[in-house]
XYZ file of C-alpha atoms in Angstrom:
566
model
C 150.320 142.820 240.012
C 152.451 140.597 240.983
C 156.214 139.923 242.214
C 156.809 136.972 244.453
C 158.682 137.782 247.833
C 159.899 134.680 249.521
C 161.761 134.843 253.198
C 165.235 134.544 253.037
C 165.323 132.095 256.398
C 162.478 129.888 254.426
C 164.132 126.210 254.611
C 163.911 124.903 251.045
C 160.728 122.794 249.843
C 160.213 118.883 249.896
C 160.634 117.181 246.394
C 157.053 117.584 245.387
C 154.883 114.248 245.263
C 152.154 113.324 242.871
C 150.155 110.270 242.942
C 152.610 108.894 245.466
C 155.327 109.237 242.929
C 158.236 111.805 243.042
C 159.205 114.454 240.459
C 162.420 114.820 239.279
C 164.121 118.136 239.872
C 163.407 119.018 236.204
C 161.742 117.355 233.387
C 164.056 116.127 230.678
C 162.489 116.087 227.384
C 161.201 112.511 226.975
C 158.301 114.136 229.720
C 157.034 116.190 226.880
C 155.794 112.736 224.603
C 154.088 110.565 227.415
C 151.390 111.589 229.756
C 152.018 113.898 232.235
C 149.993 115.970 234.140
C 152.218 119.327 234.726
C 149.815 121.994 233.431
C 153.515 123.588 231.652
C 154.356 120.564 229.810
C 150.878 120.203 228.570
C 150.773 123.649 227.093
C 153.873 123.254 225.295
C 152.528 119.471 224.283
C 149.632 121.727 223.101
C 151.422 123.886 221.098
C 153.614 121.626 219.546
C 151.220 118.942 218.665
C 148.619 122.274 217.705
C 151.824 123.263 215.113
C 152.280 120.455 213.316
C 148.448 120.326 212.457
C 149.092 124.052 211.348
C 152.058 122.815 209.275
C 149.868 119.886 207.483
C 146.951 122.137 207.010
C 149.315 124.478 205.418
C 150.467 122.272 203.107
C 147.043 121.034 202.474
C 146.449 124.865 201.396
C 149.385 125.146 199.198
C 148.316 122.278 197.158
C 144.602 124.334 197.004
C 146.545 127.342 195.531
C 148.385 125.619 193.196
C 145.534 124.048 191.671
C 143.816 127.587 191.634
C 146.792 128.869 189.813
C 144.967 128.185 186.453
C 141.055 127.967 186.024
C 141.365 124.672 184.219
C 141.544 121.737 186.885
C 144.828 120.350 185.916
C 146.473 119.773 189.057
C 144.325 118.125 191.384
C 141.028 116.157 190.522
C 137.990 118.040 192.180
C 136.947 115.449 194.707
C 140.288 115.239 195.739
C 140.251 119.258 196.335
C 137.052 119.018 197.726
C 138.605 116.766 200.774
C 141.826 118.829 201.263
C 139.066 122.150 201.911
C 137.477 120.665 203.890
C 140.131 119.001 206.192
C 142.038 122.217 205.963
C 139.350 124.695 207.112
C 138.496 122.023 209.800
C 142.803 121.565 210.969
C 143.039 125.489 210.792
C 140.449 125.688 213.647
C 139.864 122.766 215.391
C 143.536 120.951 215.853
C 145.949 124.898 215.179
C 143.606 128.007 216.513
C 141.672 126.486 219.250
C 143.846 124.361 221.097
C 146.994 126.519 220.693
C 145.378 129.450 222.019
C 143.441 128.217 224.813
C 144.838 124.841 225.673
C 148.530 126.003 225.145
C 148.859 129.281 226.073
C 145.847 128.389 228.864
C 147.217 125.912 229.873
C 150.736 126.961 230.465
C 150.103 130.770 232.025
C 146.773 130.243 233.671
C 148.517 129.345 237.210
C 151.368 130.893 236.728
C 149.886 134.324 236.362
C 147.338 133.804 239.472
C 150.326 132.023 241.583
C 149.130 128.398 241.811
C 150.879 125.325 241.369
C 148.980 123.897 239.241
C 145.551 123.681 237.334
C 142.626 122.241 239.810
C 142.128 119.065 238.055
C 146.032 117.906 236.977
C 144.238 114.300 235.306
C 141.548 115.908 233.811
C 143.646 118.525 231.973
C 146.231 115.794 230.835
C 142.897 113.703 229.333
C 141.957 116.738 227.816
C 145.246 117.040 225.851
C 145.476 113.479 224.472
C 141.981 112.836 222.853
C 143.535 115.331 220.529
C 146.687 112.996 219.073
C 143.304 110.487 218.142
C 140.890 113.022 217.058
C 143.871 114.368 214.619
C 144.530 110.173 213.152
C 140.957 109.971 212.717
C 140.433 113.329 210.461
C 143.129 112.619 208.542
C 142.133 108.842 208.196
C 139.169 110.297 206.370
C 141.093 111.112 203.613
C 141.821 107.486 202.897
C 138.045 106.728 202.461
C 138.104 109.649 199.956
C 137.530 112.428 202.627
C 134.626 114.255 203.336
C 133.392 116.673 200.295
C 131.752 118.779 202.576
C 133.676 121.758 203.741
C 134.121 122.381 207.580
C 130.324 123.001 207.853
C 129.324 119.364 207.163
C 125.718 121.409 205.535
C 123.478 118.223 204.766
C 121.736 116.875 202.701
C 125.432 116.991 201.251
C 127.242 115.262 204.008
C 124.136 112.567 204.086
C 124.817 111.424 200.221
C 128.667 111.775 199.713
C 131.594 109.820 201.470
C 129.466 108.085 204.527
C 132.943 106.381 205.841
C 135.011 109.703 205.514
C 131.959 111.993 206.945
C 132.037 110.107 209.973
C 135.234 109.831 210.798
C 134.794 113.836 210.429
C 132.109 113.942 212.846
C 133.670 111.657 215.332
C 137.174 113.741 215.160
C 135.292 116.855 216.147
C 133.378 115.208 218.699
C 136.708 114.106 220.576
C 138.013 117.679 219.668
C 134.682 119.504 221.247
C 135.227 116.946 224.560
C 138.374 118.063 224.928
C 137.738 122.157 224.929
C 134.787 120.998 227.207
C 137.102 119.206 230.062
C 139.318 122.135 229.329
C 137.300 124.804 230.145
C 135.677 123.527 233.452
C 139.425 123.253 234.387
C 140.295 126.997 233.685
C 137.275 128.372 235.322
C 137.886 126.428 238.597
C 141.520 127.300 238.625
C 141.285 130.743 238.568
C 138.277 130.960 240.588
C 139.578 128.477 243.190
C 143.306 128.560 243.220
C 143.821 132.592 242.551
C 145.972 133.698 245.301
C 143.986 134.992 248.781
C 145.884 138.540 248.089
C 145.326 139.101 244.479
C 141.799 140.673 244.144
C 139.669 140.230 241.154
C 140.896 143.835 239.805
C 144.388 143.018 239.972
C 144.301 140.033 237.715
C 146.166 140.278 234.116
C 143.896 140.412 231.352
C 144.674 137.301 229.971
C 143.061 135.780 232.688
C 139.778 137.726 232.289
C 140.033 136.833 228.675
C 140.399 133.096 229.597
C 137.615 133.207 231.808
C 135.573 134.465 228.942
C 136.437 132.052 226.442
C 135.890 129.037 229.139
C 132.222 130.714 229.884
C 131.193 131.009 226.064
C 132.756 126.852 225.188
C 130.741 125.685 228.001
C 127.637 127.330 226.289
C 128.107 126.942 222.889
C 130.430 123.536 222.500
C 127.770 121.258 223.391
C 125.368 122.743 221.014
C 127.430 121.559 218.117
C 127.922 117.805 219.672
C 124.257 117.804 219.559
C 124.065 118.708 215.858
C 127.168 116.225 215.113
C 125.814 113.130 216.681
C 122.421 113.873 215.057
C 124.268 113.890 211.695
C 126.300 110.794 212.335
C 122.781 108.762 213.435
C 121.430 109.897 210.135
C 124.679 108.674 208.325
C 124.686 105.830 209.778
C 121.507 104.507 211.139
C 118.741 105.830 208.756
C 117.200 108.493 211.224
C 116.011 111.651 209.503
C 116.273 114.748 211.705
C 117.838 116.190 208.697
C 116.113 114.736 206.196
C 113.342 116.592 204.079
C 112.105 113.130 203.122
C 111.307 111.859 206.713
C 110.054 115.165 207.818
C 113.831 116.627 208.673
C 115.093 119.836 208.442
C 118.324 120.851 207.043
C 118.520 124.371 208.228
C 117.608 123.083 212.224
C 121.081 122.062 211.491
C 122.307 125.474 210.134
C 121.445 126.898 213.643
C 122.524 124.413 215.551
C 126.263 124.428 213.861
C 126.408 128.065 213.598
C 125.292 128.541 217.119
C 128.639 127.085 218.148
C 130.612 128.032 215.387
C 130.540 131.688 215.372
C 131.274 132.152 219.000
C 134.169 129.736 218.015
C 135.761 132.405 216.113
C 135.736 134.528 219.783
C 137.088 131.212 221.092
C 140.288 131.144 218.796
C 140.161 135.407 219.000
C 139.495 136.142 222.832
C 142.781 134.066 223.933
C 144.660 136.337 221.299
C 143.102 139.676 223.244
C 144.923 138.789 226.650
C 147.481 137.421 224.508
C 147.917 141.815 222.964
C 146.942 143.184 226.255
C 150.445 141.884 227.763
C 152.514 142.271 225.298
C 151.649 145.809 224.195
C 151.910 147.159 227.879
C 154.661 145.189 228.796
C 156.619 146.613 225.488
C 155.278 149.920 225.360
C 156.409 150.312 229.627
C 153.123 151.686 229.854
C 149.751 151.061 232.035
C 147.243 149.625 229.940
C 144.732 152.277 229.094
C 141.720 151.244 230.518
C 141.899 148.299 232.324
C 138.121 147.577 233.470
C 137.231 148.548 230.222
C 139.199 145.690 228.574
C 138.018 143.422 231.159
C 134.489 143.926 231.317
C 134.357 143.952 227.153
C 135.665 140.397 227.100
C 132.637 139.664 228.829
C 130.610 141.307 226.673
C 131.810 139.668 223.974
C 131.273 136.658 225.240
C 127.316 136.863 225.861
C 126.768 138.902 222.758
C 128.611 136.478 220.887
C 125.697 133.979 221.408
C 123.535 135.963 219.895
C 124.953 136.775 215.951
C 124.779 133.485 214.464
C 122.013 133.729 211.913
C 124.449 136.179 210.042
C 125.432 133.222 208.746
C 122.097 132.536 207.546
C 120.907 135.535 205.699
C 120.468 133.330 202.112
C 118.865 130.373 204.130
C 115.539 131.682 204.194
C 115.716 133.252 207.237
C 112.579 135.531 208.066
C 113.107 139.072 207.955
C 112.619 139.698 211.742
C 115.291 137.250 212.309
C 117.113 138.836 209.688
C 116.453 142.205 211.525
C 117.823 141.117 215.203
C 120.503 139.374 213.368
C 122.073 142.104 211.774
C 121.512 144.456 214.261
C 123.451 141.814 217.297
C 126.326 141.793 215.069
C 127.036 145.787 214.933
C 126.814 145.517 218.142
C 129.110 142.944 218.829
C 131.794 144.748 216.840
C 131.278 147.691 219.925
C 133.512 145.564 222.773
C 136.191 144.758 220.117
C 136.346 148.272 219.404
C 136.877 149.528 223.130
C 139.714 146.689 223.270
C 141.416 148.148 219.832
C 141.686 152.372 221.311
C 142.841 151.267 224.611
C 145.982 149.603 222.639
C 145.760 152.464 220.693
C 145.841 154.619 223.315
C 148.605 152.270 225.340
C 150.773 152.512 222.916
C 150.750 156.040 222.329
C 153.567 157.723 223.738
C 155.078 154.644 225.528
C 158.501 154.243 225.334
C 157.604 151.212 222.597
C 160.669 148.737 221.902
C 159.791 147.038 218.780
C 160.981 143.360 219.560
C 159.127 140.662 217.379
C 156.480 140.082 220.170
C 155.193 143.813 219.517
C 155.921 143.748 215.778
C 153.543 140.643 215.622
C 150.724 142.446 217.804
C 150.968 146.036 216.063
C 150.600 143.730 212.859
C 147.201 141.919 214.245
C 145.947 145.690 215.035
C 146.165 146.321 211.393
C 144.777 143.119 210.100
C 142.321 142.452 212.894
C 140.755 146.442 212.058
C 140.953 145.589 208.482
C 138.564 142.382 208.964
C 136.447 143.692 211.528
C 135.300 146.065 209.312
C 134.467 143.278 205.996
C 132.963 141.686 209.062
C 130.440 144.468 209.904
C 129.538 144.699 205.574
C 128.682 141.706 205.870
C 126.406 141.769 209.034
C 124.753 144.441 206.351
C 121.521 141.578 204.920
C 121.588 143.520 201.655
C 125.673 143.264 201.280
C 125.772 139.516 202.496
C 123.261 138.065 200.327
C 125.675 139.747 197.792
C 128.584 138.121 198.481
C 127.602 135.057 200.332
C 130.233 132.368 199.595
C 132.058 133.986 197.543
C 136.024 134.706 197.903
C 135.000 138.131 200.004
C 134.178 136.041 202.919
C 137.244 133.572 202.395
C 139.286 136.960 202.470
C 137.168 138.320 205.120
C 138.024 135.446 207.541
C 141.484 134.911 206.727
C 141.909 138.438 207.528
C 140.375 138.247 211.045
C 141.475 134.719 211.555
C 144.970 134.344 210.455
C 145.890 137.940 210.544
C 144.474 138.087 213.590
C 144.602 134.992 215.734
C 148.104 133.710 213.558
C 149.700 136.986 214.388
C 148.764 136.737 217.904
C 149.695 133.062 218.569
C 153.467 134.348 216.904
C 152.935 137.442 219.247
C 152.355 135.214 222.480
C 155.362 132.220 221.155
C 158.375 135.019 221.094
C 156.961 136.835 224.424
C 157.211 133.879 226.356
C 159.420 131.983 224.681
C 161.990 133.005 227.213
C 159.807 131.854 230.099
C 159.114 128.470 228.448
C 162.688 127.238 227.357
C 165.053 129.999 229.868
C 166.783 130.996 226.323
C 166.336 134.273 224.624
C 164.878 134.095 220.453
C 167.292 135.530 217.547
C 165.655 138.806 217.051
C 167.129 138.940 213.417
C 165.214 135.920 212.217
C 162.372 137.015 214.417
C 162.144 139.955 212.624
C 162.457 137.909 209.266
C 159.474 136.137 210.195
C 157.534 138.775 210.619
C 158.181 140.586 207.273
C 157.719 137.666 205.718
C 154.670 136.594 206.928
C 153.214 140.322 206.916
C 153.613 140.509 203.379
C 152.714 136.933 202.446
C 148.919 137.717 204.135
C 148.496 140.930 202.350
C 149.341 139.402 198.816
C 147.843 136.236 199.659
C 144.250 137.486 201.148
C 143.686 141.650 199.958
C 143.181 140.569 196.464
C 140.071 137.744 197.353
C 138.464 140.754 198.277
C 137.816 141.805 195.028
C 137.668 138.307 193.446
C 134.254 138.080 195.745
C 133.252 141.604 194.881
C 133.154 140.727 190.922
C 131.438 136.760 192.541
C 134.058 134.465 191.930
C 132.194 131.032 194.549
C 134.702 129.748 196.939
C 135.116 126.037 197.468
C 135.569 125.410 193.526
C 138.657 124.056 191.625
C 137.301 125.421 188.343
C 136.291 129.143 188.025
C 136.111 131.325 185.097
C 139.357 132.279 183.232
C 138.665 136.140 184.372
C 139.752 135.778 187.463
C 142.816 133.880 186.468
C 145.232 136.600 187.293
C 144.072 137.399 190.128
C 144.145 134.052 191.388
C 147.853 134.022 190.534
C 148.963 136.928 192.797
C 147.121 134.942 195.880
C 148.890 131.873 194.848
C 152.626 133.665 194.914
C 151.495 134.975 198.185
C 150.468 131.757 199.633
C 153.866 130.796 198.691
C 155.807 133.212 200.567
C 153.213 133.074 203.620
C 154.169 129.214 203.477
C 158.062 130.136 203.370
C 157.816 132.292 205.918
C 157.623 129.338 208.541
C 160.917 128.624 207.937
C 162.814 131.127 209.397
C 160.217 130.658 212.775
C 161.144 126.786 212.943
C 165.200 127.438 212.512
C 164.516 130.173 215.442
C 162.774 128.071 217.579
C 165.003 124.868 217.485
C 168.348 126.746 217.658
C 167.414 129.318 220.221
C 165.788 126.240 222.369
C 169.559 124.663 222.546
C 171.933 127.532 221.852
C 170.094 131.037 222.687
C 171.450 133.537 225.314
C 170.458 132.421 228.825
C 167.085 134.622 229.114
C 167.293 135.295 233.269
C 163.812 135.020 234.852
C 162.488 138.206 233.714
C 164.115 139.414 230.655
C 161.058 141.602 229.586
C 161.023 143.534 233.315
C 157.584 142.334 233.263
C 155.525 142.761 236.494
C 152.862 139.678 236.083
C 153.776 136.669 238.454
C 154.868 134.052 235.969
C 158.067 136.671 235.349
C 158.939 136.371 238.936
C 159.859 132.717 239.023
C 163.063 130.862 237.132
C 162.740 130.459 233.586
C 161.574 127.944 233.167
C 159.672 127.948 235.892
C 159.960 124.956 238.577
C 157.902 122.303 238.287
C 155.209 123.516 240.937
C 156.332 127.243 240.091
C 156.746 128.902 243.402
C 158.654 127.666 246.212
C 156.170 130.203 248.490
C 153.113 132.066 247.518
C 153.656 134.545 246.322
C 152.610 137.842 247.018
C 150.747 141.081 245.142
C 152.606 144.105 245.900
C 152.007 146.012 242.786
C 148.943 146.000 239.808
C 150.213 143.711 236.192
C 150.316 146.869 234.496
C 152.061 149.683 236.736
C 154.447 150.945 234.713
C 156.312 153.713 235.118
C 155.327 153.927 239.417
C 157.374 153.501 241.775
C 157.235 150.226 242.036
C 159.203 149.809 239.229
C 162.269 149.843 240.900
C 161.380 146.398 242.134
C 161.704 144.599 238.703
C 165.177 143.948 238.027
C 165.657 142.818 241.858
C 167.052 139.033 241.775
C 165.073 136.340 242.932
C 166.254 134.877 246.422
C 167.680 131.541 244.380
C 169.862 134.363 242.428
C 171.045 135.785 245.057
C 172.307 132.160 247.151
C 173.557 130.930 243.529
C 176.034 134.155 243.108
C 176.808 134.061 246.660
C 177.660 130.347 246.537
C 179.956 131.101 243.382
C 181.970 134.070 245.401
C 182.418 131.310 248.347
C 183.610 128.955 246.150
């Protein structure tokens, strides 16, 4: 796809104007903390904001495994674990997965890669970013009211009897949170269909962007599903309705369905971003065509409509009728058949590229292995039979964690290194990069391969007291968890060093061919000077067209000439 061309003889652009006010030249970095509607400084604000949620959720984690060190509770009291579960589940998708993956990395690549200056609605997108600081104060002001017992499912009759204060301040947090992927959404689906280039046709666009269009299609279907269920909850909190309660002719499992039917296709929210997010970096690093390009595309949409259709999985134990069990099961084989066809084409890309294994491709081979690993606990457990087996016990907290952080974690790391250089103009420390990556490789597979069997022999997740059998086991995880949490050391040194002191990255130090490579790193603030236009497909590597990637941009060009003038 994609290289920009702009005319030598072009006179240079106006200072752009927004609301009647001027930008500056560049934005220095008090921009980043006030509001500011420059779809690139609200992706980073995204991810930044979206990482220190991850870093308190972590935390909140490492307290959990410490207490599950020994099977006595002796470290935390249980209501007090009870309320770090739940607002650490509820963090780890709602304020780290979610936004990171589709409002940062949306947010920041969406016009670059289909050469517009910015999203459709600028306002919108910035409101969409900062109900999230408030949504964040008010989940973790729950904890002062003794936080909610719940875990991130909020099941009643549970979250109608315990905590009234906390549970609401739950309920509104992911309310704001839900808005906010709502506004977002809209935005991305109007950008690319309204502000894609005139020249780049629907075949030429990276997969990313098909991706993003996927995810925006299933939040605007399933997102408002849950707000429904949540404001139900809260009026039956707080002013005595009873749609879920059995005692005023409620039902508890209406809200089963109605949580679930959002919060399954939320884990294809926080794993569809990640998709574009391998699809990139795999053919960019492997200097190879993706394998399979429609294929890819067409399976993100496939994803996304069967995706509404597998929730009751969830709901094998709740008394589910066995035709529902039936459909059920048999929607989520299926759903595992799209995922597959994106997993052999990287297969299949990779092989026999000439593969340079920089941290961005280390990080994605990684997801293969952890993402193939969980899909397949995911399909035992589409199996009725299997699941009413193991049904919350440790083999689904493994199960997830697998899929979840070894897959969307590993991709979000996969996504920050690849383009880091784009976002900052400086070049990561591949040493500590590759630190990183050991490190947090080997803290997942101590951490989360043994749960398996904990669940297997039915060790219950969510408690702080289990039988002394499973002691040991519960040991290994906890070292694991340790390292995993050490592990984001040596990411945070890289980041803030390389920001200030890395090599100077150049515009395009992968030789990509998508359009956000062709402009300065970072980009300006509207990105492009001049449209720019498709002369070549995202993923034609090794063509002719080739030759055109290390060719300096016209700025370049003036800049070196200036300096042999001078």
């Amino acid at each position: 796809m994609a290289q920009a061309q702009i005319p030598l003889n072009s006179p240079p652009s106006p200072p752009a104007e927004t609301n009647g006010h001027q930008h500056p030249e560049a934005w220095k970095w008090y921009h980043y903390f006030g509001y500011n509607t420059d779809h690139k400084v609200i992706g980073i604000q995204y991810i930044v904001l979206s990482f220190v949620f991850y870093l308190i959720a972590g935390m909140m984690a490492m307290f959990m495994r410490a207490e599950l060190y020994t099977a006595e509770s002796d470290f935390l009291d249980p209501n007090v674990y009870n309320a770090l579960l739940t607002n650490h589940g509820t963090m780890m998708i709602f304020f780290w997965v979610v936004p990171v993956a589709i409002g940062g990395f949306g947010n920041y690549l969406i016009p670059l890669m289909v050469g517009a200056k910015d999203m459709a609605f600028p306002n919108l997108n910035a409101i969409a970013f900062w109900v999230n600081p408030p949504a964040g104060l008010l989940l973790m002001a729950s904890l002062f009211f003794g936080g909610s017992q719940t875990g991130w499912t909020a099941y009643p009759p549970l979250s109608l009897i315990t905590n009234n204060t906390a549970q609401s301040l739950w309920i509104l947090s992911i309310i704001l949170v839900g808005s906010s992927s709502i506004m977002g959404a809209l935005n991305f689906l109007v950008t690319i269909y309204k502000l894609k280039i005139p020249d780049m046709r629907w075949n030429e666009l990276p997969l990313f962007i098909w991706a993003m269009m996927a995810t925006s299609i299933l939040a605007l279907l399933s997102t408002p599903v849950l707000a429904i269920g949540l404001i139900l909850l809260l009026f039956d909190i707080n002013f005595g309705t009873g749609f879920f309660r059995p005692e005023m002719g409620g039902n508890v499992v209406v809200y089963q369905h109605l949580f679930w039917f959002y919060s399954h296709p939320a884990v294809y929210l926080m794993i569809l971003p990640i998709f574009g997010v391998m699809s990139e970096i795999i053919s960019t690093h492997s200097r190879k065509p993706i394998f399979g390009y429609l294929a890819i595309a067409y399976s993100s949409l496939a994803i996304c409509f069967v995706g509404l259709f597998v929730w009751v999985h969830h709901m094998f134990s709740s008394g589910t009728p066995a035709w529902m069990r039936m459909f059920f099961a048999i929607s989520t084989f299926i759903v595992a058949v799209p995922t597959g066809v994106k997993i052999f084409s990287w297969v299949a890309t990779l092989w026999g590229g000439k593969i340079r294994l920089r941290t961005p491709l280390l990080f994605a081979v990684g997801l293969l292995a952890m993402f193939v690993f969980g899909g397949l606990s995911g399909i035992t457990l589409g199996a009725v039979p299997f699941d009413l087996h193991v049904h919350d016990t440790y083999y689904v907290v493994a199960h997830f964690h697998y899929v979840l952080f070894g897959g969307s974690v590993f991709g979000v790391y996969a996504g920050l290194y690849h383009w880091f250089p784009k976002m900052t103009g400086r070049m990561y420390n591949e040493t500590l990069g590759r630190i990183h990556f050991v490190m947090t490789l080997i803290g997942t597979l101590i951490t989360f391969t043994p749960m398996h069997s904990l669940g297997l022999q039915g060790m219950p997740r969510r408690v702080a007291m289990y039988d002394p059998k499973f002691e040991f086991i519960n040991q290994i995880c906890t070292y694991g968890a340790i390292l995993l949490g050490l592990s984001v050391i040596p990411f945070i040194i890289n980041m803030a060093w390389s920001w200030r002191y890395g090599e100077k990255a150049g515009r395009n130090p992968w030789r990509s061919l998508t359009l956000e490579w062709q402009t300065t790193s970072p980009p300006a603030i509207e990105n492009f000077d001049e449209e720019p236009i498709v002369w070549a497909g995202p993923y034609d590597y090794g063509i002719d067209t080739q030759s055109f990637e290390a060719v300096p941009s016209v700025e370049e060009m003036l800049k070196e000439v200036s300096q042999e003038v001078k």
